[in-house]
mmCIF file of the C-alpha atoms, coordinates in Angstrom:
data_MODEL
# 
_entry.id   MODEL 
# 
loop_
_atom_site.group_PDB 
_atom_site.id 
_atom_site.type_symbol 
_atom_site.label_atom_id 
_atom_site.label_alt_id 
_atom_site.label_comp_id 
_atom_site.label_asym_id 
_atom_site.label_entity_id 
_atom_site.label_seq_id 
_atom_site.pdbx_PDB_ins_code 
_atom_site.Cartn_x 
_atom_site.Cartn_y 
_atom_site.Cartn_z 
_atom_site.occupancy 
_atom_site.B_iso_or_equiv 
_atom_site.pdbx_formal_charge 
_atom_site.auth_seq_id 
_atom_site.auth_comp_id 
_atom_site.auth_asym_id 
_atom_site.auth_atom_id 
_atom_site.pdbx_PDB_model_num 
ATOM 1   C CA . MET A 1 1   ? 59.803  101.790 71.504  1.00 0.00 ? 1   MET A CA 1 
ATOM 2   C CA . ARG A 1 2   ? 58.972  105.356 72.516  1.00 0.00 ? 2   ARG A CA 1 
ATOM 3   C CA . GLU A 1 3   ? 55.632  107.040 72.087  1.00 0.00 ? 3   GLU A CA 1 
ATOM 4   C CA . GLY A 1 4   ? 54.687  107.367 68.446  1.00 0.00 ? 4   GLY A CA 1 
ATOM 5   C CA . ASN A 1 5   ? 57.164  104.615 67.463  1.00 0.00 ? 5   ASN A CA 1 
ATOM 6   C CA . ALA A 1 6   ? 59.923  107.225 67.244  1.00 0.00 ? 6   ALA A CA 1 
ATOM 7   C CA . LEU A 1 7   ? 63.443  105.970 66.801  1.00 0.00 ? 7   LEU A CA 1 
ATOM 8   C CA . ILE A 1 8   ? 65.917  106.657 69.578  1.00 0.00 ? 8   ILE A CA 1 
ATOM 9   C CA . ARG A 1 9   ? 68.787  108.534 67.951  1.00 0.00 ? 9   ARG A CA 1 
ATOM 10  C CA . ILE A 1 10  ? 72.175  107.591 69.371  1.00 0.00 ? 10  ILE A CA 1 
ATOM 11  C CA . LEU A 1 11  ? 75.608  109.185 69.261  1.00 0.00 ? 11  LEU A CA 1 
ATOM 12  C CA . VAL A 1 12  ? 78.485  106.742 69.808  1.00 0.00 ? 12  VAL A CA 1 
ATOM 13  C CA . ALA A 1 13  ? 81.601  108.261 71.402  1.00 0.00 ? 13  ALA A CA 1 
ATOM 14  C CA . GLU A 1 14  ? 84.374  105.638 71.412  1.00 0.00 ? 14  GLU A CA 1 
ATOM 15  C CA . HIS A 1 15  ? 88.016  106.123 70.428  1.00 0.00 ? 15  HIS A CA 1 
ATOM 16  C CA . LEU A 1 16  ? 88.821  102.545 69.371  1.00 0.00 ? 16  LEU A CA 1 
ATOM 17  C CA . PRO A 1 17  ? 87.550  102.058 65.798  1.00 0.00 ? 17  PRO A CA 1 
ATOM 18  C CA . LEU A 1 18  ? 86.937  98.326  66.183  1.00 0.00 ? 18  LEU A CA 1 
ATOM 19  C CA . VAL A 1 19  ? 84.924  98.775  69.394  1.00 0.00 ? 19  VAL A CA 1 
ATOM 20  C CA . ARG A 1 20  ? 83.051  101.726 67.905  1.00 0.00 ? 20  ARG A CA 1 
ATOM 21  C CA . ARG A 1 21  ? 82.058  99.725  64.820  1.00 0.00 ? 21  ARG A CA 1 
ATOM 22  C CA . GLY A 1 22  ? 80.879  96.888  67.023  1.00 0.00 ? 22  GLY A CA 1 
ATOM 23  C CA . LEU A 1 23  ? 78.711  99.235  69.073  1.00 0.00 ? 23  LEU A CA 1 
ATOM 24  C CA . VAL A 1 24  ? 77.241  100.812 65.943  1.00 0.00 ? 24  VAL A CA 1 
ATOM 25  C CA . ALA A 1 25  ? 76.417  97.439  64.389  1.00 0.00 ? 25  ALA A CA 1 
ATOM 26  C CA . SER A 1 26  ? 74.885  96.116  67.611  1.00 0.00 ? 26  SER A CA 1 
ATOM 27  C CA . LEU A 1 27  ? 72.728  99.176  68.242  1.00 0.00 ? 27  LEU A CA 1 
ATOM 28  C CA . ASP A 1 28  ? 71.608  99.560  64.622  1.00 0.00 ? 28  ASP A CA 1 
ATOM 29  C CA . ALA A 1 29  ? 70.369  95.960  64.741  1.00 0.00 ? 29  ALA A CA 1 
ATOM 30  C CA . GLU A 1 30  ? 67.672  97.022  67.216  1.00 0.00 ? 30  GLU A CA 1 
ATOM 31  C CA . PRO A 1 31  ? 64.437  98.118  65.473  1.00 0.00 ? 31  PRO A CA 1 
ATOM 32  C CA . ASP A 1 32  ? 63.909  101.174 67.699  1.00 0.00 ? 32  ASP A CA 1 
ATOM 33  C CA . LEU A 1 33  ? 67.514  102.373 67.887  1.00 0.00 ? 33  LEU A CA 1 
ATOM 34  C CA . ARG A 1 34  ? 69.482  104.260 65.253  1.00 0.00 ? 34  ARG A CA 1 
ATOM 35  C CA . VAL A 1 35  ? 73.070  105.492 65.404  1.00 0.00 ? 35  VAL A CA 1 
ATOM 36  C CA . VAL A 1 36  ? 73.126  108.993 63.926  1.00 0.00 ? 36  VAL A CA 1 
ATOM 37  C CA . GLY A 1 37  ? 76.684  110.012 64.766  1.00 0.00 ? 37  GLY A CA 1 
ATOM 38  C CA . GLU A 1 38  ? 80.132  108.782 65.784  1.00 0.00 ? 38  GLU A CA 1 
ATOM 39  C CA . VAL A 1 39  ? 83.065  110.545 67.446  1.00 0.00 ? 39  VAL A CA 1 
ATOM 40  C CA . GLY A 1 40  ? 86.399  109.413 68.817  1.00 0.00 ? 40  GLY A CA 1 
ATOM 41  C CA . HIS A 1 41  ? 87.463  112.431 70.904  1.00 0.00 ? 41  HIS A CA 1 
ATOM 42  C CA . ALA A 1 42  ? 85.940  114.134 73.942  1.00 0.00 ? 42  ALA A CA 1 
ATOM 43  C CA . ASP A 1 43  ? 86.232  117.584 72.336  1.00 0.00 ? 43  ASP A CA 1 
ATOM 44  C CA . ASP A 1 44  ? 83.858  116.540 69.540  1.00 0.00 ? 44  ASP A CA 1 
ATOM 45  C CA . LEU A 1 45  ? 81.027  115.204 71.717  1.00 0.00 ? 45  LEU A CA 1 
ATOM 46  C CA . VAL A 1 46  ? 78.933  118.336 72.225  1.00 0.00 ? 46  VAL A CA 1 
ATOM 47  C CA . SER A 1 47  ? 79.151  119.629 68.655  1.00 0.00 ? 47  SER A CA 1 
ATOM 48  C CA . ALA A 1 48  ? 78.290  116.193 67.256  1.00 0.00 ? 48  ALA A CA 1 
ATOM 49  C CA . ALA A 1 49  ? 75.287  115.863 69.582  1.00 0.00 ? 49  ALA A CA 1 
ATOM 50  C CA . LEU A 1 50  ? 73.968  119.240 68.471  1.00 0.00 ? 50  LEU A CA 1 
ATOM 51  C CA . THR A 1 51  ? 74.626  118.537 64.790  1.00 0.00 ? 51  THR A CA 1 
ATOM 52  C CA . CYS A 1 52  ? 73.031  115.096 64.594  1.00 0.00 ? 52  CYS A CA 1 
ATOM 53  C CA . GLY A 1 53  ? 70.210  115.752 67.062  1.00 0.00 ? 53  GLY A CA 1 
ATOM 54  C CA . ALA A 1 54  ? 70.979  112.700 69.199  1.00 0.00 ? 54  ALA A CA 1 
ATOM 55  C CA . ASP A 1 55  ? 68.618  111.720 71.988  1.00 0.00 ? 55  ASP A CA 1 
ATOM 56  C CA . THR A 1 56  ? 71.284  109.711 73.805  1.00 0.00 ? 56  THR A CA 1 
ATOM 57  C CA . ALA A 1 57  ? 75.049  109.333 73.758  1.00 0.00 ? 57  ALA A CA 1 
ATOM 58  C CA . VAL A 1 58  ? 77.046  106.191 74.541  1.00 0.00 ? 58  VAL A CA 1 
ATOM 59  C CA . VAL A 1 59  ? 80.307  107.584 75.901  1.00 0.00 ? 59  VAL A CA 1 
ATOM 60  C CA . ASP A 1 60  ? 83.592  105.779 76.502  1.00 0.00 ? 60  ASP A CA 1 
ATOM 61  C CA . LEU A 1 61  ? 84.948  106.688 79.939  1.00 0.00 ? 61  LEU A CA 1 
ATOM 62  C CA . ASP A 1 62  ? 88.497  106.890 78.524  1.00 0.00 ? 62  ASP A CA 1 
ATOM 63  C CA . LEU A 1 63  ? 87.817  109.191 75.591  1.00 0.00 ? 63  LEU A CA 1 
ATOM 64  C CA . PRO A 1 64  ? 90.978  111.021 74.492  1.00 0.00 ? 64  PRO A CA 1 
ATOM 65  C CA . GLY A 1 65  ? 91.055  114.674 75.454  1.00 0.00 ? 65  GLY A CA 1 
ATOM 66  C CA . ALA A 1 66  ? 89.212  115.724 78.590  1.00 0.00 ? 66  ALA A CA 1 
ATOM 67  C CA . GLY A 1 67  ? 87.869  112.207 79.183  1.00 0.00 ? 67  GLY A CA 1 
ATOM 68  C CA . GLY A 1 68  ? 84.379  110.779 79.201  1.00 0.00 ? 68  GLY A CA 1 
ATOM 69  C CA . VAL A 1 69  ? 83.082  112.197 82.482  1.00 0.00 ? 69  VAL A CA 1 
ATOM 70  C CA . PRO A 1 70  ? 84.056  115.854 81.860  1.00 0.00 ? 70  PRO A CA 1 
ATOM 71  C CA . ALA A 1 71  ? 82.703  115.516 78.307  1.00 0.00 ? 71  ALA A CA 1 
ATOM 72  C CA . VAL A 1 72  ? 79.360  114.317 79.655  1.00 0.00 ? 72  VAL A CA 1 
ATOM 73  C CA . SER A 1 73  ? 79.293  117.229 82.080  1.00 0.00 ? 73  SER A CA 1 
ATOM 74  C CA . ARG A 1 74  ? 79.725  119.650 79.176  1.00 0.00 ? 74  ARG A CA 1 
ATOM 75  C CA . LEU A 1 75  ? 77.084  117.747 77.217  1.00 0.00 ? 75  LEU A CA 1 
ATOM 76  C CA . ARG A 1 76  ? 74.635  118.284 80.073  1.00 0.00 ? 76  ARG A CA 1 
ATOM 77  C CA . GLU A 1 77  ? 75.350  122.025 80.054  1.00 0.00 ? 77  GLU A CA 1 
ATOM 78  C CA . GLN A 1 78  ? 75.383  122.664 76.303  1.00 0.00 ? 78  GLN A CA 1 
ATOM 79  C CA . ALA A 1 79  ? 73.156  119.943 74.831  1.00 0.00 ? 79  ALA A CA 1 
ATOM 80  C CA . PRO A 1 80  ? 70.810  118.902 77.670  1.00 0.00 ? 80  PRO A CA 1 
ATOM 81  C CA . ALA A 1 81  ? 68.390  117.163 75.314  1.00 0.00 ? 81  ALA A CA 1 
ATOM 82  C CA . CYS A 1 82  ? 71.033  114.471 74.731  1.00 0.00 ? 82  CYS A CA 1 
ATOM 83  C CA . ARG A 1 83  ? 71.216  112.125 77.708  1.00 0.00 ? 83  ARG A CA 1 
ATOM 84  C CA . ALA A 1 84  ? 74.347  110.091 78.377  1.00 0.00 ? 84  ALA A CA 1 
ATOM 85  C CA . LEU A 1 85  ? 75.289  106.528 79.250  1.00 0.00 ? 85  LEU A CA 1 
ATOM 86  C CA . ILE A 1 86  ? 78.956  105.929 80.084  1.00 0.00 ? 86  ILE A CA 1 
ATOM 87  C CA . LEU A 1 87  ? 80.783  102.681 79.314  1.00 0.00 ? 87  LEU A CA 1 
ATOM 88  C CA . SER A 1 88  ? 83.894  101.602 81.239  1.00 0.00 ? 88  SER A CA 1 
ATOM 89  C CA . ALA A 1 89  ? 86.309  98.773  80.462  1.00 0.00 ? 89  ALA A CA 1 
ATOM 90  C CA . GLN A 1 90  ? 87.239  98.430  84.151  1.00 0.00 ? 90  GLN A CA 1 
ATOM 91  C CA . PRO A 1 91  ? 84.410  99.969  86.195  1.00 0.00 ? 91  PRO A CA 1 
ATOM 92  C CA . THR A 1 92  ? 84.916  101.014 89.808  1.00 0.00 ? 92  THR A CA 1 
ATOM 93  C CA . PRO A 1 93  ? 82.554  102.520 92.409  1.00 0.00 ? 93  PRO A CA 1 
ATOM 94  C CA . GLY A 1 94  ? 84.457  105.798 92.143  1.00 0.00 ? 94  GLY A CA 1 
ATOM 95  C CA . GLN A 1 95  ? 83.799  105.963 88.408  1.00 0.00 ? 95  GLN A CA 1 
ATOM 96  C CA . VAL A 1 96  ? 80.080  105.467 89.018  1.00 0.00 ? 96  VAL A CA 1 
ATOM 97  C CA . ARG A 1 97  ? 79.999  108.283 91.544  1.00 0.00 ? 97  ARG A CA 1 
ATOM 98  C CA . ARG A 1 98  ? 81.839  110.663 89.213  1.00 0.00 ? 98  ARG A CA 1 
ATOM 99  C CA . ALA A 1 99  ? 79.592  109.724 86.295  1.00 0.00 ? 99  ALA A CA 1 
ATOM 100 C CA . LEU A 1 100 ? 76.404  110.352 88.250  1.00 0.00 ? 100 LEU A CA 1 
ATOM 101 C CA . ALA A 1 101 ? 77.817  113.613 89.600  1.00 0.00 ? 101 ALA A CA 1 
ATOM 102 C CA . ALA A 1 102 ? 78.321  114.672 85.956  1.00 0.00 ? 102 ALA A CA 1 
ATOM 103 C CA . HIS A 1 103 ? 74.617  113.922 85.338  1.00 0.00 ? 103 HIS A CA 1 
ATOM 104 C CA . ALA A 1 104 ? 75.084  110.766 83.284  1.00 0.00 ? 104 ALA A CA 1 
ATOM 105 C CA . LEU A 1 105 ? 71.887  108.730 83.550  1.00 0.00 ? 105 LEU A CA 1 
ATOM 106 C CA . GLY A 1 106 ? 73.580  105.443 82.690  1.00 0.00 ? 106 GLY A CA 1 
ATOM 107 C CA . PHE A 1 107 ? 76.777  103.642 83.600  1.00 0.00 ? 107 PHE A CA 1 
ATOM 108 C CA . MET A 1 108 ? 77.668  100.134 82.431  1.00 0.00 ? 108 MET A CA 1 
ATOM 109 C CA . SER A 1 109 ? 80.644  97.861  81.916  1.00 0.00 ? 109 SER A CA 1 
ATOM 110 C CA . LEU A 1 110 ? 81.938  97.457  78.385  1.00 0.00 ? 110 LEU A CA 1 
ATOM 111 C CA . ASP A 1 111 ? 81.418  93.719  78.963  1.00 0.00 ? 111 ASP A CA 1 
ATOM 112 C CA . VAL A 1 112 ? 77.642  94.142  79.202  1.00 0.00 ? 112 VAL A CA 1 
ATOM 113 C CA . ALA A 1 113 ? 75.500  92.033  76.862  1.00 0.00 ? 113 ALA A CA 1 
ATOM 114 C CA . PRO A 1 114 ? 74.247  93.874  73.737  1.00 0.00 ? 114 PRO A CA 1 
ATOM 115 C CA . GLU A 1 115 ? 70.610  93.493  74.778  1.00 0.00 ? 115 GLU A CA 1 
ATOM 116 C CA . GLN A 1 116 ? 71.384  94.996  78.207  1.00 0.00 ? 116 GLN A CA 1 
ATOM 117 C CA . LEU A 1 117 ? 73.052  97.997  76.610  1.00 0.00 ? 117 LEU A CA 1 
ATOM 118 C CA . ALA A 1 118 ? 70.095  98.476  74.275  1.00 0.00 ? 118 ALA A CA 1 
ATOM 119 C CA . ASP A 1 119 ? 67.667  98.290  77.178  1.00 0.00 ? 119 ASP A CA 1 
ATOM 120 C CA . GLY A 1 120 ? 69.832  100.708 79.149  1.00 0.00 ? 120 GLY A CA 1 
ATOM 121 C CA . LEU A 1 121 ? 69.715  103.228 76.314  1.00 0.00 ? 121 LEU A CA 1 
ATOM 122 C CA . ARG A 1 122 ? 65.937  102.934 76.172  1.00 0.00 ? 122 ARG A CA 1 
ATOM 123 C CA . ARG A 1 123 ? 65.781  103.726 79.881  1.00 0.00 ? 123 ARG A CA 1 
ATOM 124 C CA . VAL A 1 124 ? 68.163  106.654 79.508  1.00 0.00 ? 124 VAL A CA 1 
ATOM 125 C CA . ALA A 1 125 ? 66.197  108.032 76.539  1.00 0.00 ? 125 ALA A CA 1 
ATOM 126 C CA . ALA A 1 126 ? 63.093  107.915 78.737  1.00 0.00 ? 126 ALA A CA 1 
ATOM 127 C CA . GLY A 1 127 ? 64.867  109.881 81.463  1.00 0.00 ? 127 GLY A CA 1 
ATOM 128 C CA . ARG A 1 128 ? 65.438  106.934 83.795  1.00 0.00 ? 128 ARG A CA 1 
ATOM 129 C CA . ARG A 1 129 ? 68.678  105.644 85.292  1.00 0.00 ? 129 ARG A CA 1 
ATOM 130 C CA . ALA A 1 130 ? 70.455  102.614 83.866  1.00 0.00 ? 130 ALA A CA 1 
ATOM 131 C CA . VAL A 1 131 ? 73.254  101.586 86.233  1.00 0.00 ? 131 VAL A CA 1 
ATOM 132 C CA . ASP A 1 132 ? 74.485  98.049  86.881  1.00 0.00 ? 132 ASP A CA 1 
ATOM 133 C CA . ALA A 1 133 ? 72.958  97.053  90.232  1.00 0.00 ? 133 ALA A CA 1 
ATOM 134 C CA . GLU A 1 134 ? 76.185  95.731  91.769  1.00 0.00 ? 134 GLU A CA 1 
ATOM 135 C CA . LEU A 1 135 ? 78.115  98.841  90.758  1.00 0.00 ? 135 LEU A CA 1 
ATOM 136 C CA . ALA A 1 136 ? 75.391  101.095 92.148  1.00 0.00 ? 136 ALA A CA 1 
ATOM 137 C CA . VAL A 1 137 ? 75.448  99.332  95.517  1.00 0.00 ? 137 VAL A CA 1 
ATOM 138 C CA . ALA A 1 138 ? 79.251  99.433  95.633  1.00 0.00 ? 138 ALA A CA 1 
ATOM 139 C CA . ALA A 1 139 ? 79.212  103.165 94.869  1.00 0.00 ? 139 ALA A CA 1 
ATOM 140 C CA . LEU A 1 140 ? 76.764  103.823 97.689  1.00 0.00 ? 140 LEU A CA 1 
ATOM 141 C CA . GLN A 1 141 ? 78.873  101.783 100.093 1.00 0.00 ? 141 GLN A CA 1 
ATOM 142 C CA . ALA A 1 142 ? 82.193  103.392 99.106  1.00 0.00 ? 142 ALA A CA 1 
ATOM 143 C CA . ALA A 1 143 ? 84.048  105.013 101.974 1.00 0.00 ? 143 ALA A CA 1 
ATOM 144 C CA . VAL A 1 144 ? 83.479  108.672 102.737 1.00 0.00 ? 144 VAL A CA 1 
ATOM 145 C CA . ASN A 1 145 ? 86.336  110.883 101.532 1.00 0.00 ? 145 ASN A CA 1 
ATOM 146 C CA . PRO A 1 146 ? 88.698  111.424 104.482 1.00 0.00 ? 146 PRO A CA 1 
ATOM 147 C CA . LEU A 1 147 ? 90.893  113.972 102.689 1.00 0.00 ? 147 LEU A CA 1 
ATOM 148 C CA . THR A 1 148 ? 90.720  117.713 103.211 1.00 0.00 ? 148 THR A CA 1 
ATOM 149 C CA . ARG A 1 149 ? 90.369  120.121 100.298 1.00 0.00 ? 149 ARG A CA 1 
ATOM 150 C CA . ARG A 1 150 ? 94.049  121.060 100.510 1.00 0.00 ? 150 ARG A CA 1 
ATOM 151 C CA . GLU A 1 151 ? 95.093  117.394 100.605 1.00 0.00 ? 151 GLU A CA 1 
ATOM 152 C CA . LEU A 1 152 ? 93.021  116.797 97.486  1.00 0.00 ? 152 LEU A CA 1 
ATOM 153 C CA . ASP A 1 153 ? 94.719  119.741 95.779  1.00 0.00 ? 153 ASP A CA 1 
ATOM 154 C CA . VAL A 1 154 ? 98.112  118.251 96.612  1.00 0.00 ? 154 VAL A CA 1 
ATOM 155 C CA . LEU A 1 155 ? 97.092  114.791 95.402  1.00 0.00 ? 155 LEU A CA 1 
ATOM 156 C CA . ARG A 1 156 ? 95.616  116.069 92.118  1.00 0.00 ? 156 ARG A CA 1 
ATOM 157 C CA . ILE A 1 157 ? 98.887  117.757 91.237  1.00 0.00 ? 157 ILE A CA 1 
ATOM 158 C CA . ALA A 1 158 ? 100.885 114.733 92.409  1.00 0.00 ? 158 ALA A CA 1 
ATOM 159 C CA . ALA A 1 159 ? 98.734  112.588 90.116  1.00 0.00 ? 159 ALA A CA 1 
ATOM 160 C CA . GLY A 1 160 ? 100.313 114.389 87.154  1.00 0.00 ? 160 GLY A CA 1 
ATOM 161 C CA . GLY A 1 161 ? 103.763 113.254 88.266  1.00 0.00 ? 161 GLY A CA 1 
ATOM 162 C CA . ALA A 1 162 ? 104.814 116.493 89.959  1.00 0.00 ? 162 ALA A CA 1 
ATOM 163 C CA . ARG A 1 163 ? 107.482 116.340 92.650  1.00 0.00 ? 163 ARG A CA 1 
ATOM 164 C CA . SER A 1 164 ? 107.066 117.920 96.080  1.00 0.00 ? 164 SER A CA 1 
ATOM 165 C CA . ALA A 1 165 ? 108.906 121.110 95.048  1.00 0.00 ? 165 ALA A CA 1 
ATOM 166 C CA . GLU A 1 166 ? 106.670 121.519 91.980  1.00 0.00 ? 166 GLU A CA 1 
ATOM 167 C CA . ILE A 1 167 ? 103.540 120.967 94.051  1.00 0.00 ? 167 ILE A CA 1 
ATOM 168 C CA . ALA A 1 168 ? 104.787 123.544 96.548  1.00 0.00 ? 168 ALA A CA 1 
ATOM 169 C CA . ASP A 1 169 ? 105.342 126.108 93.781  1.00 0.00 ? 169 ASP A CA 1 
ATOM 170 C CA . GLN A 1 170 ? 101.866 125.607 92.321  1.00 0.00 ? 170 GLN A CA 1 
ATOM 171 C CA . LEU A 1 171 ? 100.078 125.825 95.673  1.00 0.00 ? 171 LEU A CA 1 
ATOM 172 C CA . PHE A 1 172 ? 102.347 128.500 97.195  1.00 0.00 ? 172 PHE A CA 1 
ATOM 173 C CA . LEU A 1 173 ? 103.334 126.203 100.042 1.00 0.00 ? 173 LEU A CA 1 
ATOM 174 C CA . SER A 1 174 ? 106.643 125.174 101.515 1.00 0.00 ? 174 SER A CA 1 
ATOM 175 C CA . VAL A 1 175 ? 108.135 121.849 100.470 1.00 0.00 ? 175 VAL A CA 1 
ATOM 176 C CA . GLY A 1 176 ? 107.923 120.694 104.085 1.00 0.00 ? 176 GLY A CA 1 
ATOM 177 C CA . THR A 1 177 ? 104.194 121.458 104.196 1.00 0.00 ? 177 THR A CA 1 
ATOM 178 C CA . VAL A 1 178 ? 103.623 119.505 100.980 1.00 0.00 ? 178 VAL A CA 1 
ATOM 179 C CA . ARG A 1 179 ? 105.512 116.533 102.386 1.00 0.00 ? 179 ARG A CA 1 
ATOM 180 C CA . ASN A 1 180 ? 103.400 116.696 105.536 1.00 0.00 ? 180 ASN A CA 1 
ATOM 181 C CA . HIS A 1 181 ? 100.241 116.708 103.428 1.00 0.00 ? 181 HIS A CA 1 
ATOM 182 C CA . LEU A 1 182 ? 101.471 113.706 101.435 1.00 0.00 ? 182 LEU A CA 1 
ATOM 183 C CA . SER A 1 183 ? 102.312 111.854 104.636 1.00 0.00 ? 183 SER A CA 1 
ATOM 184 C CA . ARG A 1 184 ? 98.823  112.455 106.014 1.00 0.00 ? 184 ARG A CA 1 
ATOM 185 C CA . ILE A 1 185 ? 97.258  111.439 102.700 1.00 0.00 ? 185 ILE A CA 1 
ATOM 186 C CA . MET A 1 186 ? 99.080  108.101 102.718 1.00 0.00 ? 186 MET A CA 1 
ATOM 187 C CA . CYS A 1 187 ? 98.155  107.546 106.346 1.00 0.00 ? 187 CYS A CA 1 
ATOM 188 C CA . LYS A 1 188 ? 94.454  108.282 105.732 1.00 0.00 ? 188 LYS A CA 1 
ATOM 189 C CA . THR A 1 189 ? 94.223  106.163 102.586 1.00 0.00 ? 189 THR A CA 1 
ATOM 190 C CA . GLY A 1 190 ? 96.478  103.326 103.763 1.00 0.00 ? 190 GLY A CA 1 
ATOM 191 C CA . ALA A 1 191 ? 98.570  103.808 100.627 1.00 0.00 ? 191 ALA A CA 1 
ATOM 192 C CA . ARG A 1 192 ? 102.143 102.540 100.266 1.00 0.00 ? 192 ARG A CA 1 
ATOM 193 C CA . ASN A 1 193 ? 103.260 105.633 98.348  1.00 0.00 ? 193 ASN A CA 1 
ATOM 194 C CA . ARG A 1 194 ? 101.835 108.623 96.519  1.00 0.00 ? 194 ARG A CA 1 
ATOM 195 C CA . ILE A 1 195 ? 101.126 106.623 93.354  1.00 0.00 ? 195 ILE A CA 1 
ATOM 196 C CA . ASP A 1 196 ? 99.104  104.139 95.376  1.00 0.00 ? 196 ASP A CA 1 
ATOM 197 C CA . ALA A 1 197 ? 97.318  107.050 97.092  1.00 0.00 ? 197 ALA A CA 1 
ATOM 198 C CA . VAL A 1 198 ? 96.332  108.483 93.699  1.00 0.00 ? 198 VAL A CA 1 
ATOM 199 C CA . ARG A 1 199 ? 94.976  105.090 92.628  1.00 0.00 ? 199 ARG A CA 1 
ATOM 200 C CA . ILE A 1 200 ? 92.979  104.631 95.828  1.00 0.00 ? 200 ILE A CA 1 
ATOM 201 C CA . ALA A 1 201 ? 91.537  108.134 95.688  1.00 0.00 ? 201 ALA A CA 1 
ATOM 202 C CA . SER A 1 202 ? 90.639  107.788 91.993  1.00 0.00 ? 202 SER A CA 1 
ATOM 203 C CA . ASP A 1 203 ? 88.984  104.396 92.447  1.00 0.00 ? 203 ASP A CA 1 
ATOM 204 C CA . SER A 1 204 ? 86.990  105.774 95.379  1.00 0.00 ? 204 SER A CA 1 
ATOM 205 C CA . GLY A 1 205 ? 85.786  108.780 93.395  1.00 0.00 ? 205 GLY A CA 1 
ATOM 206 C CA . TRP A 1 206 ? 87.547  111.385 95.550  1.00 0.00 ? 206 TRP A CA 1 
ATOM 207 C CA . LEU A 1 207 ? 89.600  112.915 92.741  1.00 0.00 ? 207 LEU A CA 1 
# 
């Protein structure tokens, strides 16, 4: 428990009602933790944190809207007193790197034991990191991004399902140049196709 036996006030941001209720029940069972707010959409995170005065936020990586990581980045900018711990159903090293870059202090798998999550929130509330050790090591060992800025621009647009001509229009490039970029991207990442390249880049934290 924190100095003065103060409760740690928690905001739960999870879009699945059943999972959210489970998190609330688990956290409220701890004597020094209290859930003071719940949201199910990324757009509601900052306003809820400011309204309920949360010390920490447990944030689902896959929140509808902008997503968990961008929401945590906005939380850092607009409600810095509320520190964040991100939960992921299928964690990857790339997710860890993006979460830490967004100033989340914690990152854990949704499969974590309730007592580990509670302890992680205590660490986060105290301003310390709470990241699964294996994930942290994997993130540090992840390959350096081999893609250029322009290649990343091409891949980000391709990730939305755009065809080469659409990518060319958005980036003011020729279709041939876009195809050359995509060819180099697949060569550098070892991907079978552009969809595989998007997956590899996302998992590695390059996008």
